[in-house]
mmCIF file of C-alpha atoms in Angstrom:
data_model
loop_
_atom_site.group_PDB
_atom_site.id
_atom_site.type_symbol
_atom_site.label_atom_id
_atom_site.label_comp_id
_atom_site.label_asym_id
_atom_site.label_seq_id
_atom_site.Cartn_x
_atom_site.Cartn_y
_atom_site.Cartn_z
ATOM 1 C CA MET M 17 -40.338 -176.061 -153.433
ATOM 2 C CA ILE M 18 -37.628 -175.036 -150.745
ATOM 3 C CA TYR M 19 -36.379 -178.323 -148.464
ATOM 4 C CA ASN M 20 -34.183 -177.758 -144.985
ATOM 5 C CA ASP M 21 -31.466 -180.208 -144.803
ATOM 6 C CA GLN M 22 -29.590 -181.898 -141.901
ATOM 7 C CA LEU M 23 -27.484 -178.559 -141.442
ATOM 8 C CA GLY M 24 -30.402 -176.214 -141.693
ATOM 9 C CA ASN M 25 -29.533 -175.186 -145.250
ATOM 10 C CA GLN M 26 -32.506 -174.390 -147.434
ATOM 11 C CA ILE M 27 -32.191 -176.324 -150.354
ATOM 12 C CA GLU M 28 -34.664 -175.194 -153.613
ATOM 13 C CA ILE M 29 -35.342 -177.564 -156.255
ATOM 14 C CA ASN M 30 -37.844 -176.919 -158.757
ATOM 15 C CA SER M 31 -39.093 -180.535 -159.854
ATOM 16 C CA LYS M 32 -38.524 -184.170 -159.454
ATOM 17 C CA PRO M 33 -34.963 -185.310 -158.586
ATOM 18 C CA SER M 34 -33.709 -187.228 -162.224
ATOM 19 C CA ARG M 35 -29.952 -187.273 -162.201
ATOM 20 C CA ILE M 36 -29.179 -187.647 -158.681
ATOM 21 C CA VAL M 37 -25.025 -187.813 -157.984
ATOM 22 C CA SER M 38 -25.009 -189.020 -154.668
ATOM 23 C CA VAL M 39 -20.976 -188.849 -152.999
ATOM 24 C CA VAL M 40 -22.280 -191.440 -149.954
ATOM 25 C CA PRO M 41 -21.911 -195.401 -149.954
ATOM 26 C CA SER M 42 -25.003 -195.536 -147.488
ATOM 27 C CA ILE M 43 -27.263 -193.240 -149.379
ATOM 28 C CA THR M 44 -26.315 -194.500 -152.454
ATOM 29 C CA GLU M 45 -27.336 -197.584 -151.179
ATOM 30 C CA LEU M 46 -30.414 -196.139 -149.678
ATOM 31 C CA LEU M 47 -31.494 -194.521 -153.443
ATOM 32 C CA PHE M 48 -31.457 -198.005 -154.929
ATOM 33 C CA ASP M 49 -33.733 -199.342 -152.349
ATOM 34 C CA LEU M 50 -35.879 -196.344 -152.761
ATOM 35 C CA GLY M 51 -36.517 -197.762 -156.568
ATOM 36 C CA LEU M 52 -34.369 -194.931 -157.166
ATOM 37 C CA SER M 53 -31.863 -196.300 -159.695
ATOM 38 C CA ASP M 54 -32.544 -195.033 -162.504
ATOM 39 C CA LYS M 55 -32.861 -191.899 -161.221
ATOM 40 C CA VAL M 56 -28.835 -192.355 -159.920
ATOM 41 C CA ILE M 57 -25.811 -191.333 -162.829
ATOM 42 C CA GLY M 58 -22.886 -190.974 -160.526
ATOM 43 C CA CYS M 59 -21.702 -192.385 -157.532
ATOM 44 C CA THR M 60 -18.296 -192.924 -155.791
ATOM 45 C CA LYS M 61 -15.571 -195.731 -155.946
ATOM 46 C CA PHE M 62 -16.868 -196.710 -152.586
ATOM 47 C CA CYS M 63 -19.938 -197.216 -153.350
ATOM 48 C CA VAL M 64 -20.350 -201.145 -152.986
ATOM 49 C CA HIS M 65 -24.202 -201.999 -152.362
ATOM 50 C CA PRO M 66 -25.851 -203.081 -154.574
ATOM 51 C CA ASN M 67 -23.903 -204.587 -156.639
ATOM 52 C CA LYS M 68 -21.552 -202.479 -157.240
ATOM 53 C CA PRO M 69 -23.189 -199.237 -158.666
ATOM 54 C CA TYR M 70 -19.996 -197.852 -159.572
ATOM 55 C CA LEU M 71 -19.246 -200.113 -162.098
ATOM 56 C CA THR M 72 -22.512 -198.908 -163.885
ATOM 57 C CA LYS M 73 -23.006 -195.010 -162.864
ATOM 58 C CA SER M 74 -19.887 -192.474 -163.818
ATOM 59 C CA MET M 75 -17.502 -193.364 -160.712
ATOM 60 C CA ILE M 76 -16.698 -189.565 -159.642
ATOM 61 C CA GLY M 77 -14.005 -190.776 -157.602
ATOM 62 C CA GLY M 78 -14.038 -191.025 -153.789
ATOM 63 C CA THR M 79 -16.290 -189.141 -151.056
ATOM 64 C CA LYS M 80 -13.215 -186.934 -150.022
ATOM 65 C CA ASP M 81 -11.588 -186.519 -153.219
ATOM 66 C CA LEU M 82 -14.503 -185.948 -155.400
ATOM 67 C CA LYS M 83 -13.796 -185.099 -159.440
ATOM 68 C CA LEU M 84 -15.675 -182.000 -159.447
ATOM 69 C CA LYS M 85 -15.258 -181.819 -162.832
ATOM 70 C CA LYS M 86 -16.814 -184.855 -164.065
ATOM 71 C CA ILE M 87 -19.701 -184.261 -161.519
ATOM 72 C CA LEU M 88 -20.284 -180.661 -163.049
ATOM 73 C CA GLN M 89 -20.177 -182.609 -166.600
ATOM 74 C CA LEU M 90 -23.215 -184.943 -165.928
ATOM 75 C CA LYS M 91 -24.915 -182.153 -164.852
ATOM 76 C CA PRO M 92 -26.934 -183.155 -161.997
ATOM 77 C CA ASP M 93 -30.083 -181.726 -160.766
ATOM 78 C CA LEU M 94 -29.709 -183.134 -156.853
ATOM 79 C CA ILE M 95 -26.449 -183.868 -154.941
ATOM 80 C CA LEU M 96 -26.220 -186.081 -152.080
ATOM 81 C CA GLY M 97 -24.219 -185.447 -149.729
ATOM 82 C CA ASN M 98 -22.767 -185.525 -145.895
ATOM 83 C CA LYS M 99 -21.077 -183.500 -143.722
ATOM 84 C CA GLU M 100 -17.957 -185.931 -142.254
ATOM 85 C CA GLU M 101 -18.167 -187.918 -145.491
ATOM 86 C CA ASN M 102 -17.329 -185.015 -147.608
ATOM 87 C CA VAL M 103 -14.545 -182.306 -147.802
ATOM 88 C CA LYS M 104 -16.624 -178.801 -147.066
ATOM 89 C CA ASP M 105 -15.067 -176.827 -149.726
ATOM 90 C CA GLN M 106 -15.700 -179.550 -152.705
ATOM 91 C CA ILE M 107 -19.231 -179.376 -151.017
ATOM 92 C CA GLU M 108 -19.360 -175.369 -151.022
ATOM 93 C CA PHE M 109 -17.594 -175.254 -154.787
ATOM 94 C CA LEU M 110 -20.667 -177.792 -156.204
ATOM 95 C CA SER M 111 -23.271 -176.021 -154.520
ATOM 96 C CA GLU M 112 -22.413 -173.182 -157.085
ATOM 97 C CA PHE M 113 -23.812 -175.482 -159.728
ATOM 98 C CA ALA M 114 -26.575 -177.964 -158.455
ATOM 99 C CA PRO M 115 -29.014 -178.244 -155.136
ATOM 100 C CA ILE M 116 -27.129 -180.028 -152.222
ATOM 101 C CA TRP M 117 -29.145 -181.933 -149.590
ATOM 102 C CA MET M 118 -26.692 -182.593 -146.661
ATOM 103 C CA SER M 119 -26.955 -185.030 -144.003
ATOM 104 C CA ASP M 120 -25.762 -184.867 -140.641
ATOM 105 C CA VAL M 121 -26.351 -188.573 -139.521
ATOM 106 C CA LYS M 122 -24.938 -188.725 -135.602
ATOM 107 C CA THR M 123 -27.820 -191.206 -133.750
ATOM 108 C CA PHE M 124 -30.538 -193.808 -135.237
ATOM 109 C CA GLU M 125 -33.276 -191.648 -135.573
ATOM 110 C CA ASP M 126 -31.146 -188.890 -137.635
ATOM 111 C CA SER M 127 -30.825 -191.675 -139.922
ATOM 112 C CA LEU M 128 -34.628 -192.437 -140.042
ATOM 113 C CA SER M 129 -35.041 -188.686 -140.094
ATOM 114 C CA MET M 130 -32.601 -188.330 -143.593
ATOM 115 C CA ILE M 131 -34.906 -191.529 -145.098
ATOM 116 C CA GLU M 132 -37.882 -189.697 -144.294
ATOM 117 C CA GLN M 133 -36.531 -186.399 -146.182
ATOM 118 C CA ILE M 134 -34.645 -187.841 -148.753
ATOM 119 C CA GLY M 135 -37.997 -189.857 -149.660
ATOM 120 C CA HIS M 136 -39.945 -186.811 -150.169
ATOM 121 C CA ILE M 137 -37.432 -184.799 -152.032
ATOM 122 C CA THR M 138 -37.967 -187.573 -154.495
ATOM 123 C CA SER M 139 -40.780 -188.538 -154.226
ATOM 124 C CA SER M 140 -40.613 -192.055 -153.416
ATOM 125 C CA ILE M 141 -42.021 -191.209 -149.439
ATOM 126 C CA LYS M 142 -43.927 -194.988 -149.710
ATOM 127 C CA GLN M 143 -40.961 -197.151 -150.580
ATOM 128 C CA ALA M 144 -39.300 -194.937 -147.214
ATOM 129 C CA SER M 145 -41.810 -194.645 -145.416
ATOM 130 C CA GLU M 146 -41.611 -198.878 -145.365
ATOM 131 C CA ILE M 147 -37.726 -198.760 -144.739
ATOM 132 C CA ILE M 148 -38.251 -196.488 -141.559
ATOM 133 C CA ASN M 149 -41.174 -198.947 -140.532
ATOM 134 C CA GLN M 150 -39.452 -201.805 -141.246
ATOM 135 C CA LEU M 151 -35.602 -200.851 -139.280
ATOM 136 C CA ASN M 152 -37.613 -199.792 -136.739
ATOM 137 C CA SER M 153 -39.170 -203.641 -136.363
ATOM 138 C CA THR M 154 -35.732 -204.818 -137.030
ATOM 139 C CA LEU M 155 -33.401 -202.826 -134.764
ATOM 140 C CA LYS M 156 -35.772 -202.711 -131.592
ATOM 141 C CA PRO M 157 -33.315 -201.151 -128.976
ATOM 142 C CA ILE M 158 -31.841 -203.234 -125.973
ATOM 143 C CA ARG M 159 -31.261 -202.184 -122.662
ATOM 144 C CA PRO M 160 -27.696 -202.015 -122.723
ATOM 145 C CA SER M 161 -25.129 -204.247 -120.727
ATOM 146 C CA ILE M 162 -21.920 -205.285 -122.144
ATOM 147 C CA LYS M 163 -19.314 -202.724 -122.025
ATOM 148 C CA VAL M 164 -17.769 -202.341 -125.301
ATOM 149 C CA VAL M 165 -14.193 -200.994 -126.728
ATOM 150 C CA TYR M 166 -15.279 -200.480 -130.659
ATOM 151 C CA LEU M 167 -11.735 -199.961 -132.840
ATOM 152 C CA ILE M 168 -12.071 -199.443 -135.758
ATOM 153 C CA TRP M 169 -8.004 -198.696 -136.391
ATOM 154 C CA LYS M 170 -4.394 -199.668 -136.032
ATOM 155 C CA ASP M 171 -1.403 -197.904 -135.222
ATOM 156 C CA PRO M 172 -2.167 -196.223 -134.149
ATOM 157 C CA TYR M 173 -5.802 -197.780 -132.158
ATOM 158 C CA MET M 174 -8.538 -195.747 -132.772
ATOM 159 C CA THR M 175 -11.943 -196.285 -130.971
ATOM 160 C CA ILE M 176 -15.113 -194.436 -131.025
ATOM 161 C CA GLY M 177 -16.682 -191.433 -128.780
ATOM 162 C CA GLY M 178 -19.998 -190.653 -127.684
ATOM 163 C CA ASP M 179 -20.978 -188.197 -130.343
ATOM 164 C CA THR M 180 -21.023 -190.975 -133.081
ATOM 165 C CA TYR M 181 -23.499 -192.994 -135.084
ATOM 166 C CA ILE M 182 -21.223 -195.645 -133.851
ATOM 167 C CA SER M 183 -21.549 -194.974 -130.577
ATOM 168 C CA ASN M 184 -25.552 -194.982 -130.916
ATOM 169 C CA MET M 185 -25.225 -197.761 -132.688
ATOM 170 C CA LEU M 186 -23.862 -199.953 -130.267
ATOM 171 C CA ASN M 187 -25.658 -198.658 -127.612
ATOM 172 C CA ARG M 188 -29.168 -199.533 -129.267
ATOM 173 C CA CYS M 189 -28.049 -202.872 -129.594
ATOM 174 C CA GLY M 190 -27.190 -203.955 -126.133
ATOM 175 C CA TYR M 191 -23.508 -202.262 -125.870
ATOM 176 C CA ILE M 192 -22.069 -199.326 -123.308
ATOM 177 C CA ASN M 193 -19.377 -197.964 -124.928
ATOM 178 C CA VAL M 194 -16.571 -197.682 -122.225
ATOM 179 C CA PHE M 195 -15.183 -194.477 -124.155
ATOM 180 C CA ALA M 196 -18.907 -192.570 -124.066
ATOM 181 C CA ASN M 197 -17.007 -189.798 -123.089
ATOM 182 C CA GLN M 198 -14.608 -188.909 -125.572
ATOM 183 C CA ASN M 199 -15.616 -187.257 -128.592
ATOM 184 C CA ARG M 200 -15.160 -188.221 -132.049
ATOM 185 C CA TYR M 201 -12.367 -190.879 -132.891
ATOM 186 C CA PRO M 202 -9.837 -190.635 -130.094
ATOM 187 C CA SER M 203 -6.314 -192.908 -130.238
ATOM 188 C CA ILE M 204 -5.957 -195.096 -127.744
ATOM 189 C CA THR M 205 -3.249 -198.034 -126.738
ATOM 190 C CA LEU M 206 -3.926 -201.479 -125.302
ATOM 191 C CA GLN M 207 -3.253 -200.755 -122.026
ATOM 192 C CA GLU M 208 -5.567 -197.753 -122.264
ATOM 193 C CA ILE M 209 -8.237 -201.061 -123.416
ATOM 194 C CA SER M 210 -7.158 -202.890 -120.288
ATOM 195 C CA ASP M 211 -7.461 -200.342 -117.693
ATOM 196 C CA ALA M 212 -10.817 -199.749 -119.173
ATOM 197 C CA ASP M 213 -11.748 -202.679 -118.460
ATOM 198 C CA PRO M 214 -14.267 -203.693 -120.831
ATOM 199 C CA ASP M 215 -16.248 -207.385 -120.875
ATOM 200 C CA MET M 216 -15.880 -207.480 -124.921
ATOM 201 C CA VAL M 217 -13.148 -205.697 -127.836
ATOM 202 C CA LEU M 218 -15.454 -205.339 -131.007
ATOM 203 C CA LEU M 219 -12.790 -204.763 -134.480
ATOM 204 C CA SER M 220 -14.195 -203.060 -137.621
ATOM 205 C CA SER M 221 -14.214 -204.788 -140.808
ATOM 206 C CA GLU M 222 -13.595 -200.838 -142.050
ATOM 207 C CA PRO M 223 -12.081 -198.231 -142.556
ATOM 208 C CA TYR M 224 -9.557 -200.368 -141.151
ATOM 209 C CA PRO M 225 -10.163 -204.068 -141.977
ATOM 210 C CA PHE M 226 -9.652 -205.967 -139.028
ATOM 211 C CA LYS M 227 -8.730 -209.850 -139.484
ATOM 212 C CA ASN M 228 -8.349 -213.244 -137.602
ATOM 213 C CA GLU M 229 -4.569 -212.128 -136.614
ATOM 214 C CA HIS M 230 -5.602 -209.119 -135.394
ATOM 215 C CA LEU M 231 -8.220 -210.627 -133.512
ATOM 216 C CA LYS M 232 -4.891 -213.027 -132.132
ATOM 217 C CA ALA M 233 -2.424 -210.781 -131.629
ATOM 218 C CA ILE M 234 -5.545 -208.496 -129.611
ATOM 219 C CA LYS M 235 -6.591 -211.622 -127.479
ATOM 220 C CA SER M 236 -2.904 -212.391 -126.453
ATOM 221 C CA ALA M 237 -2.813 -208.780 -124.296
ATOM 222 C CA LEU M 238 -6.282 -207.976 -123.204
ATOM 223 C CA LYS M 239 -6.286 -212.192 -121.900
ATOM 224 C CA ASN M 240 -9.438 -211.877 -119.874
ATOM 225 C CA THR M 241 -11.467 -209.991 -122.707
ATOM 226 C CA GLU M 242 -13.255 -211.537 -125.413
ATOM 227 C CA VAL M 243 -12.450 -210.090 -128.691
ATOM 228 C CA ARG M 244 -14.565 -210.129 -131.888
ATOM 229 C CA LEU M 245 -14.736 -209.005 -135.489
ATOM 230 C CA ALA M 246 -18.112 -206.934 -136.323
ATOM 231 C CA ASP M 247 -19.459 -205.700 -139.262
ATOM 232 C CA GLY M 248 -18.676 -202.156 -139.598
ATOM 233 C CA GLU M 249 -21.367 -201.185 -142.176
ATOM 234 C CA PHE M 250 -23.940 -202.521 -140.220
ATOM 235 C CA PHE M 251 -23.106 -199.798 -136.924
ATOM 236 C CA SER M 252 -21.404 -197.024 -138.952
ATOM 237 C CA TRP M 253 -23.797 -197.749 -142.506
ATOM 238 C CA TYR M 254 -26.849 -194.778 -142.012
ATOM 239 C CA GLY M 255 -29.716 -195.540 -144.167
ATOM 240 C CA SER M 256 -31.080 -198.756 -144.903
ATOM 241 C CA ARG M 257 -27.721 -201.019 -144.801
ATOM 242 C CA GLN M 258 -28.936 -202.567 -141.740
ATOM 243 C CA LEU M 259 -31.650 -204.331 -143.295
ATOM 244 C CA HIS M 260 -29.331 -206.404 -145.373
ATOM 245 C CA VAL M 261 -27.399 -207.601 -142.698
ATOM 246 C CA LYS M 262 -27.116 -209.258 -139.287
ATOM 247 C CA PRO M 263 -25.786 -207.682 -135.699
ATOM 248 C CA ILE M 264 -23.376 -209.060 -134.357
ATOM 249 C CA LYS M 265 -24.830 -211.421 -131.306
ATOM 250 C CA SER M 266 -24.345 -209.577 -127.489
#
């Protein structure tokens, strides 16, 4: 069978995959939710859901520092990667030895498409359809009305632009990204946040693990702005993660 991935590449897979390596944490969780845990033979050290699968599967490094030799030794018949999370040179090297299906998720709809396509490739389309239906039911769009700044990093502070999956998820949950006119992950200052006059600042739990002490420090600098901690996995893990966590209430 010939499949197109989300980068437009054509992937040839001769039979139902039974030796899958996932180099994307959210996709690893999705595979388990699709009932394919026995087909997953390798995953990264960041694949913590469900129940830290890297402890029972072959751990093949981090998303950006894959243990290439170890992956080849596993002899996978399918590797699942992501344009943003993985390193292009490493993916191109692996593609010489095994089929690689690459995701490129910038919107909630992209995530649903990814789930559907992986369902087709792995002959789990029924389970994929159930997950898609549950996500559509759980995450019905809310009219955006709350101006928000979403911080993902400290020293320097970094936020998210309008071309990211996080921004799309915020919008779906009723928030207006005040830095949507910027791209990717721009650095900003507390003064720039103050000048943007948001209703709320959300401090993500990842990739930087913002805690209460950071909340208090930012709150003292932005006295008239509400500051909250946010579950970064809910807003940034595309796939089935949203079925396992609750969104922050607006």
